[in-house]
Amino acid sequence: MKQTLTLTINGKSYSDEVEPRLLLIHYLREVAGLTGPHIGCETSICGACTVMLDGMAVKSCTMFAVQAEGRSVLTIEGLAQNGKLDPLQEAFWNEHALQCGFCTPGMIMTARQLLADNPSPSEQEIRHGLEGNLCRCTGYQHIVNAVKAVAKAGGA
Amino acid sequence: MRNFAYAKASNSTEAIRLLGHSGAAKFLGGGTNLVDLMRENIEQPESLVDITSLLREIQENADGGVTIGAAARNSAVAAHRTIRERFPVLSQAILFGGSGQVRNMATIGGNLMQRTRCDYFYDAASRCNKRTPGAGCDAIDGFNRMHAILGWSPDCIATHPSDMCVALAALDASVEVEGRDGKRSIRFTEFHRLPGNTPHVETDLRPGELITSVTIPKLDAARRSVYRKVRDRSSYAFALVSVAAVLEVENGVVKTARLALGGVAHKPWRAGPAEEALQGSPANEASFGRAADTALAGAKGFAHNEFKIELAKRLIASTLADLARKDGAR
């Protein structure tokens, strides 16, 4: 039942034989070896598995890997360039926007989409934009601060 | 999860052929509900036909209405300029549903086909006539805070979860479908069914039929329309009660009114009698209150959701009052 899946992840081409039932998050973590995207709830609630698919934030636990055929995936591993953190990663660091860090990769990917759609969001818009991501440490205020800091500095 | 075969269709004819008519195959849109259902083994298709590469245009029609391809993303529809200008209630309703990530994957056709979020439907240890016809319903005497107050039957008190569909019901949309026997159009308000004694049959679709598009006819009054949603937390939750409303007032009198409710029934609930009561009435609190009473006439709740009746009435009256104010347009 396996079929060939070819896609681009973080600018690099991948091709593997996969079962259609393999979820994208499992493909990313177990086949591609990219463990940045996390599995939190596996029921599309928590957003820890968020990656970008052709530039749109999606929950990789709620799609099959084969749905990403021919498409381009960006995970948290693809953000830093030449050892330099990207502005959102830098801001999460500076603003102490993580406690245990489990939700962070998903928060950052969703925030990336949020800022792409709306470069200078209000606090309310940031909170609305992050509604699909849960932080069990409840560290939301610092996360909002980090997104604000990036917007103020001119974008992600 | 049981394994299945996966194929991607490149046009509607191929999609319909690939699906066949054995009932063992299903169309796959964004999968935001179907993947969850498959993970829980509630849906166990033998094959999936991915239809996301067809029919995603949002087209403005000569009459001032729009036709939305079934594979259009929820986020694309919500952000579409024409939709936001002419049918703000639709854009707002979509943005009240799910989260950004879900709306980026979810399609319009898939939104119509999503299944109830009744906990007993999801819990394999509970009795559910929707999951296993004839098994019984554990929601009726169970924790039924989220359940129906209108149009339910002794076999099923589940609600339809969509926000978007409530707006489409208010806007008199139609659903274009294609099958082996050709194409047809279904009025939106007749697309979803009440449970009766066959709650597992949720729509008017015939076996093998594909939703190709949704059309919204011209309605100038809809430029002043709004979607309101009351839920247990302020984001990422299903509606306890929601209202999609269109209101046009001329010289203090209601000229056009459209009203649909979400979270209250097995289908998006178009409140036709309330619209008739409003038509030609003075646009004031008394009329809005009467319309709310009319909309909820015949409503009956259960142990944990009686409150929805009064909640729905107040939501209708306050939404209409806001729309009637000069600055009510959003």
GROMACS .gro file of N, CA and C in nm, chain B residues 35 59 117 138 147 170 192 330:
model
   24
  191VAL      N    1  -0.974   1.339   0.922
  191VAL     CA    2  -0.854   1.276   0.978
  191VAL      C    3  -0.877   1.242   1.126
  215GLN      N    4  -1.572   3.310  -0.759
  215GLN     CA    5  -1.609   3.380  -0.882
  215GLN      C    6  -1.726   3.474  -0.856
  273ARG      N    7  -1.989   1.733   1.680
  273ARG     CA    8  -1.887   1.712   1.781
  273ARG      C    9  -1.948   1.658   1.910
  294ASP      N   10  -2.703   0.811   2.417
  294ASP     CA   11  -2.664   0.838   2.554
  294ASP      C   12  -2.661   0.987   2.587
  303HIS      N   13  -2.598   2.041   2.331
  303HIS     CA   14  -2.690   1.975   2.238
  303HIS      C   15  -2.809   2.060   2.192
  326ALA      N   16  -2.847   3.162   0.614
  326ALA     CA   17  -2.914   3.292   0.617
  326ALA      C   18  -2.911   3.358   0.479
  348HIS      N   19  -2.870   2.001   0.463
  348HIS     CA   20  -2.857   1.924   0.587
  348HIS      C   21  -2.995   1.880   0.634
  486ARG      N   22  -2.092   4.643   0.997
  486ARG     CA   23  -1.952   4.616   1.028
  486ARG      C   24  -1.878   4.575   0.902
   0.00000   0.00000   0.00000
